[in-house]
Short mmCIF file of C-alpha atoms in Angstrom, two decimals:
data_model
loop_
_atom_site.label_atom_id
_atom_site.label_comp_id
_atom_site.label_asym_id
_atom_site.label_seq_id
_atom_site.Cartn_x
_atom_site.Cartn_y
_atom_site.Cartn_z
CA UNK A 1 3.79 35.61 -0.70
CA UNK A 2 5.18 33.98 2.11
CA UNK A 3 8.11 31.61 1.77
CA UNK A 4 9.47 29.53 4.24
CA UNK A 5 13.12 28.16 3.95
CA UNK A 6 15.03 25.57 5.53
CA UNK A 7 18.39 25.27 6.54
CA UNK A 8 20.61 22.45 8.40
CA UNK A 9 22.57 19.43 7.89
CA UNK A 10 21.06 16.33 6.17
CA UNK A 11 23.20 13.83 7.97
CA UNK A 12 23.87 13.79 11.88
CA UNK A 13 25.67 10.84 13.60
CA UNK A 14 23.87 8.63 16.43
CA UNK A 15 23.83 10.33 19.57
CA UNK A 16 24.46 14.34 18.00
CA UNK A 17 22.31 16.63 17.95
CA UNK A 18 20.26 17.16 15.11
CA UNK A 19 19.75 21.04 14.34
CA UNK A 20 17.12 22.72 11.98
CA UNK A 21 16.46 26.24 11.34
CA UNK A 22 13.57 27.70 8.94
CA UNK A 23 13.67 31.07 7.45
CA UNK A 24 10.02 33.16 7.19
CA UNK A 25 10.55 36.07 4.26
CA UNK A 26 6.92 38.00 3.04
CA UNK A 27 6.07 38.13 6.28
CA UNK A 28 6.85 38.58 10.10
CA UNK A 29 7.60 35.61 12.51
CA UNK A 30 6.27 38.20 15.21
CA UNK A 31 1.97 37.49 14.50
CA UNK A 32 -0.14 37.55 17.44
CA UNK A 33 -2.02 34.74 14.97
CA UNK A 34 0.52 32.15 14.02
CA UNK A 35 2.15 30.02 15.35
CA UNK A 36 5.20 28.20 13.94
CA UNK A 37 5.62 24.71 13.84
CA UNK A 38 7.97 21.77 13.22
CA UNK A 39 6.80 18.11 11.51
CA UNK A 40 8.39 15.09 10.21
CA UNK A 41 8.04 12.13 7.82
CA UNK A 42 10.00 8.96 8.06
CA UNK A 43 10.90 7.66 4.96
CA UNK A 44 7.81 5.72 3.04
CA UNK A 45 5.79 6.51 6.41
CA UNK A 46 3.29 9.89 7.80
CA UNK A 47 3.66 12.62 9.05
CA UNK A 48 4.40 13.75 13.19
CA UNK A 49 3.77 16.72 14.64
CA UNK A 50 7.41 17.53 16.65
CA UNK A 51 6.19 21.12 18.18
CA UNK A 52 4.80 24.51 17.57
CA UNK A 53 6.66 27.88 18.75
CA UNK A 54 5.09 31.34 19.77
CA UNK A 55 7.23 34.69 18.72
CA UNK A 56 7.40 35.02 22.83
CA UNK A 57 9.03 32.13 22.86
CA UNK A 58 5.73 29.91 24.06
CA UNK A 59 6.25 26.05 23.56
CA UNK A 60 4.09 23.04 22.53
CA UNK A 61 6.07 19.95 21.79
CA UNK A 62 4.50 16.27 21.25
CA UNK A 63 4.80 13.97 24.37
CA UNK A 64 6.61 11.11 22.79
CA UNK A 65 9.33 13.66 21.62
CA UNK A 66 9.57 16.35 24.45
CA UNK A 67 12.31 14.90 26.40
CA UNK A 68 14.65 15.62 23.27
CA UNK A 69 13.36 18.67 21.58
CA UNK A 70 13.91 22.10 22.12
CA UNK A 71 12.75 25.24 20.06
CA UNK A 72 13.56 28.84 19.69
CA UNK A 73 12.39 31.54 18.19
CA UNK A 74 14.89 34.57 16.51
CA UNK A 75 12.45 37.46 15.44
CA UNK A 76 15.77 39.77 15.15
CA UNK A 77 16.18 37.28 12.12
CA UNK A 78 12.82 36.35 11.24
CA UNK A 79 13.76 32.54 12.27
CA UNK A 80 12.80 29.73 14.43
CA UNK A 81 14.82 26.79 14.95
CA UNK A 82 14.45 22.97 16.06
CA UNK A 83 17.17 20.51 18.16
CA UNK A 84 16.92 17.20 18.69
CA UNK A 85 19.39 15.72 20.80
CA UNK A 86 20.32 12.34 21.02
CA UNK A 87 19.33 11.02 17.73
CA UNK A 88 19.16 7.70 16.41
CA UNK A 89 18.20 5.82 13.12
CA UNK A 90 14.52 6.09 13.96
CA UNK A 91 15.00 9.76 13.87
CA UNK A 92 15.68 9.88 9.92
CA UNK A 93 13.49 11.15 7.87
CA UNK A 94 12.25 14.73 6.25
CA UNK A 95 11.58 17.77 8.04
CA UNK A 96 9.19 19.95 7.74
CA UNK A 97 8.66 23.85 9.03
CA UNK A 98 5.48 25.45 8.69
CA UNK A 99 3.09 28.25 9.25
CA UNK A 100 0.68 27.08 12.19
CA UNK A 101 -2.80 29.15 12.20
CA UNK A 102 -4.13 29.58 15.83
CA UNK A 103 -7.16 26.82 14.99
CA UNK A 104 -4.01 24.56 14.61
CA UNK A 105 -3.59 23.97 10.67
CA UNK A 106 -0.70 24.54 9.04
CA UNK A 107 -1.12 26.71 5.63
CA UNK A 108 2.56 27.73 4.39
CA UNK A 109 5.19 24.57 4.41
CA UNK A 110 8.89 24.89 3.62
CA UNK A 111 10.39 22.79 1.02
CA UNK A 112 11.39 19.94 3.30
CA UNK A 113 15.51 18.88 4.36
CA UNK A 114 15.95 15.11 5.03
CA UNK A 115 18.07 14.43 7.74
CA UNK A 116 19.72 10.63 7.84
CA UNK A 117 21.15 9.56 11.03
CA UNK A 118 23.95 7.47 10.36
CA UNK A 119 27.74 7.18 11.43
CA UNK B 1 -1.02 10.18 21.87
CA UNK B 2 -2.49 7.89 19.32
CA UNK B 3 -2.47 8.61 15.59
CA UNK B 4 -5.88 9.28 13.62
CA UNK B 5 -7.53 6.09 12.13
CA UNK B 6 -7.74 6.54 8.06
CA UNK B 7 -8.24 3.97 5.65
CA UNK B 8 -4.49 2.41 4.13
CA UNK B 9 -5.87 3.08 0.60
CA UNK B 10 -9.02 4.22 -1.37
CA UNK B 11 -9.75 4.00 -5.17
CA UNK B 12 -11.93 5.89 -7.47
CA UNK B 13 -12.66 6.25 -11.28
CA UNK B 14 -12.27 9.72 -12.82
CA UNK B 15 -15.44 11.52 -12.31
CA UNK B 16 -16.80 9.84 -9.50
CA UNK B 17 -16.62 10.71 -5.88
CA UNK B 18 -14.74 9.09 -2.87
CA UNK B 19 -15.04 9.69 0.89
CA UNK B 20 -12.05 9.26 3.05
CA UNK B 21 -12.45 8.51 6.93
CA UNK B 22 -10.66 10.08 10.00
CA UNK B 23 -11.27 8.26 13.54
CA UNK B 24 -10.69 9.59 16.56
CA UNK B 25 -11.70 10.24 20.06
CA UNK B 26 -13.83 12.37 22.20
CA UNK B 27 -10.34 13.99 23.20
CA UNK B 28 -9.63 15.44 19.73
CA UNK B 29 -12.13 15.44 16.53
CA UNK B 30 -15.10 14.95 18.43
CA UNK B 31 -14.37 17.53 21.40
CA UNK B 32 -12.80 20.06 18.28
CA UNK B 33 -13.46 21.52 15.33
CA UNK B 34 -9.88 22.21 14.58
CA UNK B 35 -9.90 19.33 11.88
CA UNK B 36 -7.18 20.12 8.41
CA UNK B 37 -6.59 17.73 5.53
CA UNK B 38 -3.31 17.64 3.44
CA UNK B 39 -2.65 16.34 0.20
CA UNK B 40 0.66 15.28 -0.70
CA UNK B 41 2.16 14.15 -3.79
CA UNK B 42 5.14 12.27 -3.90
CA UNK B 43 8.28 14.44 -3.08
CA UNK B 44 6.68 16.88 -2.29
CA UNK B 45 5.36 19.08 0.90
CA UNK B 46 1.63 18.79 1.95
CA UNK B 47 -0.79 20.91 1.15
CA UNK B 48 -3.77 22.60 3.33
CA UNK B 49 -6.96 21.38 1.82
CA UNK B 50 -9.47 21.74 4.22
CA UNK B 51 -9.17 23.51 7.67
CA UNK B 52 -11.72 23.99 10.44
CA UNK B 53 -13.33 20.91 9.80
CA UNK B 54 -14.85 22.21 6.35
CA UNK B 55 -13.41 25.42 5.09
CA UNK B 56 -11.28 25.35 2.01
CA UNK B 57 -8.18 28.09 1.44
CA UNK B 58 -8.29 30.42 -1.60
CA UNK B 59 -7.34 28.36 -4.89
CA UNK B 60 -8.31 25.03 -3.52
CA UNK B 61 -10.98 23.05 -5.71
CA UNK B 62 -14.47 23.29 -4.86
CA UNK B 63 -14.43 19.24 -5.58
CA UNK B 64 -12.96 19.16 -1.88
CA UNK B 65 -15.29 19.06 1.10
CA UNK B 66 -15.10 18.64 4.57
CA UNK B 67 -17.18 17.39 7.68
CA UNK B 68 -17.59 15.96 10.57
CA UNK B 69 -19.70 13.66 12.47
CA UNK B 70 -19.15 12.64 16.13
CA UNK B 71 -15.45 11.58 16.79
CA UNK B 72 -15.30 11.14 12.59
CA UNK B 73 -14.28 13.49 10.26
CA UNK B 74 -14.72 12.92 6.76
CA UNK B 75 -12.92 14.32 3.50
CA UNK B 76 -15.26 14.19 0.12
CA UNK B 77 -13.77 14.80 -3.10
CA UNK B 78 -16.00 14.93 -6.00
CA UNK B 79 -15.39 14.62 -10.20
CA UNK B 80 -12.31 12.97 -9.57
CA UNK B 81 -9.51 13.67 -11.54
CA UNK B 82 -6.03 11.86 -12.12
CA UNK B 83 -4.07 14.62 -10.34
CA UNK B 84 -6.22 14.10 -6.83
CA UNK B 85 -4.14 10.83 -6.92
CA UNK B 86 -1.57 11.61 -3.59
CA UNK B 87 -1.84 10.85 -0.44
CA UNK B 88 -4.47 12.58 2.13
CA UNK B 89 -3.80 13.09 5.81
CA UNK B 90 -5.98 14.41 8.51
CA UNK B 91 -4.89 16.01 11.82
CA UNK B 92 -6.71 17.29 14.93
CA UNK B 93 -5.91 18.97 17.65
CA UNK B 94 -5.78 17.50 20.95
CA UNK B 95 -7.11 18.08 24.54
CA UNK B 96 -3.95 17.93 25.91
CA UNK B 97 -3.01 20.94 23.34
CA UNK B 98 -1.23 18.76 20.90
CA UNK B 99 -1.69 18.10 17.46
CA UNK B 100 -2.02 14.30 16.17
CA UNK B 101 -2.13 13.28 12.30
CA UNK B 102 -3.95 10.39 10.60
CA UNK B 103 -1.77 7.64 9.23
CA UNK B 104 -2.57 8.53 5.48
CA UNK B 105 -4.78 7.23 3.00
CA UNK B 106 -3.21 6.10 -0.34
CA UNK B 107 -5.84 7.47 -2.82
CA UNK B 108 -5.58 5.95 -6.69
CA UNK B 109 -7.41 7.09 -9.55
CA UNK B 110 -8.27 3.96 -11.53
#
Protein backbone atom coordinates (compact mmCIF):
# COMPACT_ATOMS: atom_id res chain seq x y z
CA UNK A 1 0.00 0.00 0.00
CA UNK A 2 1.41 3.17 -0.70
CA UNK A 3 1.90 5.75 2.04
CA UNK A 4 2.88 9.09 1.66
CA UNK A 5 4.43 11.09 4.64
CA UNK A 6 5.06 14.55 5.37
CA UNK A 7 7.65 16.28 7.02
CA UNK A 8 8.49 20.15 7.80
CA UNK A 9 7.88 22.88 10.12
CA UNK A 10 4.31 24.06 10.94
CA UNK A 11 5.24 27.62 11.65
CA UNK A 12 7.59 29.87 9.38
CA UNK A 13 8.01 33.65 10.01
CA UNK A 14 6.97 36.38 7.25
CA UNK A 15 9.42 36.62 4.67
CA UNK A 16 11.30 32.76 5.38
CA UNK A 17 11.09 30.27 3.47
CA UNK A 18 8.61 27.78 3.95
CA UNK A 19 10.04 24.11 3.34
CA UNK A 20 8.05 20.78 2.85
CA UNK A 21 9.24 17.42 2.13
CA UNK A 22 6.93 14.17 1.54
CA UNK A 23 8.13 10.72 1.95
CA UNK A 24 6.71 7.84 -0.79
CA UNK A 25 7.23 4.13 1.03
CA UNK A 26 5.27 0.90 -0.99
CA UNK A 27 6.36 2.23 -3.87
CA UNK A 28 9.00 4.07 -6.11
CA UNK A 29 9.05 7.92 -6.67
CA UNK A 30 10.91 6.85 -10.01
CA UNK A 31 7.27 5.82 -12.30
CA UNK A 32 7.33 6.68 -15.81
CA UNK A 33 3.30 7.14 -14.77
CA UNK A 34 3.11 9.46 -11.85
CA UNK A 35 3.68 12.33 -11.23
CA UNK A 36 4.02 13.95 -7.78
CA UNK A 37 2.33 16.84 -6.70
CA UNK A 38 1.97 19.56 -4.05
CA UNK A 39 -1.67 21.29 -2.90
CA UNK A 40 -2.92 23.51 -0.28
CA UNK A 41 -5.96 24.56 1.77
CA UNK A 42 -6.29 27.81 3.60
CA UNK A 43 -7.92 27.51 6.65
CA UNK A 44 -12.02 27.20 6.29
CA UNK A 45 -11.29 27.72 2.39
CA UNK A 46 -10.41 24.99 -0.99
CA UNK A 47 -8.04 23.55 -2.18
CA UNK A 48 -4.88 24.99 -4.81
CA UNK A 49 -2.95 23.16 -6.88
CA UNK A 50 0.93 24.59 -5.97
CA UNK A 51 2.85 22.13 -8.62
CA UNK A 52 3.50 18.69 -9.84
CA UNK A 53 7.19 17.11 -10.09
CA UNK A 54 8.56 14.40 -12.59
CA UNK A 55 11.33 11.77 -11.10
CA UNK A 56 13.65 13.68 -13.93
CA UNK A 57 13.16 16.49 -12.24
CA UNK A 58 10.29 17.96 -14.88
CA UNK A 59 8.26 20.95 -13.37
CA UNK A 60 4.64 22.23 -13.50
CA UNK A 61 3.90 24.91 -10.99
CA UNK A 62 0.53 27.15 -10.92
CA UNK A 63 0.99 30.70 -12.42
CA UNK A 64 -0.15 32.71 -9.49
CA UNK A 65 2.52 30.83 -7.35
CA UNK A 66 5.56 30.19 -9.72
CA UNK A 67 7.55 33.16 -8.92
CA UNK A 68 7.99 31.63 -5.28
CA UNK A 69 7.98 27.93 -5.61
CA UNK A 70 10.53 25.60 -6.32
CA UNK A 71 10.47 21.66 -6.31
CA UNK A 72 12.83 18.81 -6.24
CA UNK A 73 12.80 15.52 -6.55
CA UNK A 74 15.34 12.92 -4.29
CA UNK A 75 14.77 9.34 -5.81
CA UNK A 76 18.14 8.28 -3.81
CA UNK A 77 15.55 8.84 -0.89
CA UNK A 78 12.35 8.17 -2.38
CA UNK A 79 11.36 12.04 -1.67
CA UNK A 80 10.23 15.15 -3.26
CA UNK A 81 10.22 18.37 -1.64
CA UNK A 82 8.39 21.91 -1.88
CA UNK A 83 9.89 25.77 -0.98
CA UNK A 84 8.15 28.65 -0.85
CA UNK A 85 10.03 31.63 -0.33
CA UNK A 86 8.89 34.74 0.85
CA UNK A 87 5.87 33.82 2.75
CA UNK A 88 3.27 35.77 4.25
CA UNK A 89 -0.03 35.31 6.29
CA UNK A 90 -1.94 34.47 3.13
CA UNK A 91 0.37 31.60 2.77
CA UNK A 92 -1.05 29.66 5.97
CA UNK A 93 -2.82 26.94 5.66
CA UNK A 94 -2.47 22.86 5.21
CA UNK A 95 -0.35 21.14 2.87
CA UNK A 96 -0.90 18.54 1.00
CA UNK A 97 1.53 15.91 -1.08
CA UNK A 98 0.11 13.54 -3.34
CA UNK A 99 0.34 10.88 -5.94
CA UNK A 100 -0.49 12.65 -9.40
CA UNK A 101 -1.68 9.98 -12.21
CA UNK A 102 -0.55 11.14 -15.76
CA UNK A 103 -4.53 12.05 -16.66
CA UNK A 104 -3.86 14.59 -13.78
CA UNK A 105 -5.83 13.15 -10.61
CA UNK A 106 -4.37 12.68 -7.61
CA UNK A 107 -5.12 9.04 -5.95
CA UNK A 108 -2.69 8.63 -2.78
CA UNK A 109 -2.67 11.95 -0.36
CA UNK A 110 -0.39 12.34 2.66
CA UNK A 111 -1.82 13.12 5.94
CA UNK A 112 -1.60 16.89 5.61
CA UNK A 113 1.10 19.47 7.90
CA UNK A 114 -0.37 22.99 8.50
CA UNK A 115 2.02 25.54 8.19
CA UNK A 116 1.07 29.13 10.03
CA UNK A 117 3.00 32.06 9.00
CA UNK A 118 3.40 34.20 11.81
CA UNK A 119 6.31 36.07 13.70
CA UNK B 1 -6.25 30.79 -13.86
CA UNK B 2 -9.76 30.90 -12.60
CA UNK B 3 -11.17 28.40 -10.11
CA UNK B 4 -14.06 25.86 -11.20
CA UNK B 5 -17.66 27.19 -10.62
CA UNK B 6 -19.56 24.66 -8.00
CA UNK B 7 -22.50 25.34 -6.12
CA UNK B 8 -21.59 26.90 -2.18
CA UNK B 9 -23.88 24.14 -0.77
CA UNK B 10 -26.34 21.30 -1.79
CA UNK B 11 -28.81 19.30 0.44
CA UNK B 12 -30.36 15.95 0.17
CA UNK B 13 -32.52 13.49 2.27
CA UNK B 14 -31.09 10.01 2.90
CA UNK B 15 -31.98 7.92 0.00
CA UNK B 16 -32.45 10.33 -2.55
CA UNK B 17 -30.06 11.54 -5.15
CA UNK B 18 -28.22 14.94 -5.64
CA UNK B 19 -26.24 16.32 -8.61
CA UNK B 20 -23.41 18.64 -7.99
CA UNK B 21 -22.19 21.14 -10.83
CA UNK B 22 -18.61 21.98 -12.09
CA UNK B 23 -18.29 25.10 -14.61
CA UNK B 24 -15.68 25.75 -16.61
CA UNK B 25 -14.29 26.75 -19.88
CA UNK B 26 -13.49 25.52 -23.28
CA UNK B 27 -9.75 25.74 -21.94
CA UNK B 28 -10.17 22.97 -19.31
CA UNK B 29 -13.43 20.61 -18.78
CA UNK B 30 -14.76 21.13 -22.04
CA UNK B 31 -11.39 20.79 -24.16
CA UNK B 32 -10.46 17.59 -21.42
CA UNK B 33 -11.54 14.70 -20.10
CA UNK B 34 -9.12 14.78 -17.27
CA UNK B 35 -12.05 15.71 -14.80
CA UNK B 36 -11.49 14.05 -10.67
CA UNK B 37 -13.83 14.66 -7.76
CA UNK B 38 -12.70 14.60 -4.03
CA UNK B 39 -14.57 14.15 -1.04
CA UNK B 40 -13.37 15.50 2.06
CA UNK B 41 -14.49 15.24 5.49
CA UNK B 42 -13.59 17.56 7.98
CA UNK B 43 -9.87 17.14 9.10
CA UNK B 44 -9.21 15.12 6.95
CA UNK B 45 -7.31 14.61 3.36
CA UNK B 46 -9.47 14.32 0.14
CA UNK B 47 -10.31 11.50 -1.39
CA UNK B 48 -10.31 10.41 -5.30
CA UNK B 49 -13.88 9.69 -6.16
CA UNK B 50 -14.19 9.92 -9.63
CA UNK B 51 -11.31 10.37 -12.21
CA UNK B 52 -11.40 10.68 -15.99
CA UNK B 53 -14.51 12.37 -16.01
CA UNK B 54 -16.50 9.10 -14.89
CA UNK B 55 -14.37 6.27 -13.69
CA UNK B 56 -14.49 5.35 -10.07
CA UNK B 57 -11.16 3.74 -8.11
CA UNK B 58 -11.44 0.26 -6.54
CA UNK B 59 -13.56 0.48 -3.16
CA UNK B 60 -15.38 3.60 -4.09
CA UNK B 61 -19.35 3.30 -3.96
CA UNK B 62 -21.15 2.54 -6.99
CA UNK B 63 -23.72 5.45 -5.62
CA UNK B 64 -20.96 7.85 -7.20
CA UNK B 65 -21.12 8.80 -10.85
CA UNK B 66 -19.52 11.00 -13.08
CA UNK B 67 -20.09 13.00 -16.42
CA UNK B 68 -19.73 15.54 -18.42
CA UNK B 69 -21.49 17.76 -20.73
CA UNK B 70 -19.89 20.64 -22.71
CA UNK B 71 -17.67 22.90 -20.42
CA UNK B 72 -19.87 21.13 -17.29
CA UNK B 73 -19.03 18.31 -15.45
CA UNK B 74 -21.36 16.84 -13.17
CA UNK B 75 -20.97 14.55 -9.94
CA UNK B 76 -24.28 12.24 -9.14
CA UNK B 77 -24.52 10.50 -5.99
CA UNK B 78 -27.37 8.26 -5.51
CA UNK B 79 -29.19 6.51 -2.09
CA UNK B 80 -27.72 9.05 -0.08
CA UNK B 81 -26.42 8.28 3.07
CA UNK B 82 -25.36 10.43 6.22
CA UNK B 83 -21.64 9.69 5.74
CA UNK B 84 -21.65 11.31 1.92
CA UNK B 85 -22.11 14.50 4.08
CA UNK B 86 -18.32 16.32 3.33
CA UNK B 87 -17.37 18.49 1.09
CA UNK B 88 -16.92 17.66 -2.86
CA UNK B 89 -14.38 19.35 -5.09
CA UNK B 90 -13.80 19.06 -8.74
CA UNK B 91 -10.55 19.78 -10.66
CA UNK B 92 -9.53 19.84 -14.34
CA UNK B 93 -6.74 20.12 -16.05
CA UNK B 94 -5.85 23.05 -17.98
CA UNK B 95 -4.66 24.06 -21.52
CA UNK B 96 -1.94 25.79 -20.30
CA UNK B 97 -0.91 22.31 -18.47
CA UNK B 98 -2.11 23.31 -15.10
CA UNK B 99 -4.47 21.94 -12.86
CA UNK B 100 -7.44 24.24 -11.40
CA UNK B 101 -9.97 23.03 -8.55
CA UNK B 102 -13.63 23.96 -8.00
CA UNK B 103 -14.36 26.10 -4.98
CA UNK B 104 -16.25 23.21 -3.08
CA UNK B 105 -19.67 22.34 -2.57
CA UNK B 106 -20.87 21.98 1.06
CA UNK B 107 -23.10 18.84 0.74
CA UNK B 108 -25.67 18.14 3.94
CA UNK B 109 -27.67 15.21 4.46
CA UNK B 110 -30.96 16.46 5.91
Amino acid sequence: QLQLQQSGPGLVKPSETLSLTCTVSGGSIRSSTYYWGWIRQPPGKGLEWIGSIFYSGSTYYNPSLKSRVTMSVDTSKNQFSLKLTSVSAADTAVYYCARQFWTWYFDYWGQGTLVTVSS
Amino acid sequence: QSALTQPASVSGSPGQSITISCTGTSSDIGDYNYVSWFQQHPGKAPKLMIFDVSNRPSGVSHRFSGSKSGNTASLTISGLQTDDEADYYCSSYTSSSTLVFGGGTKLTVL
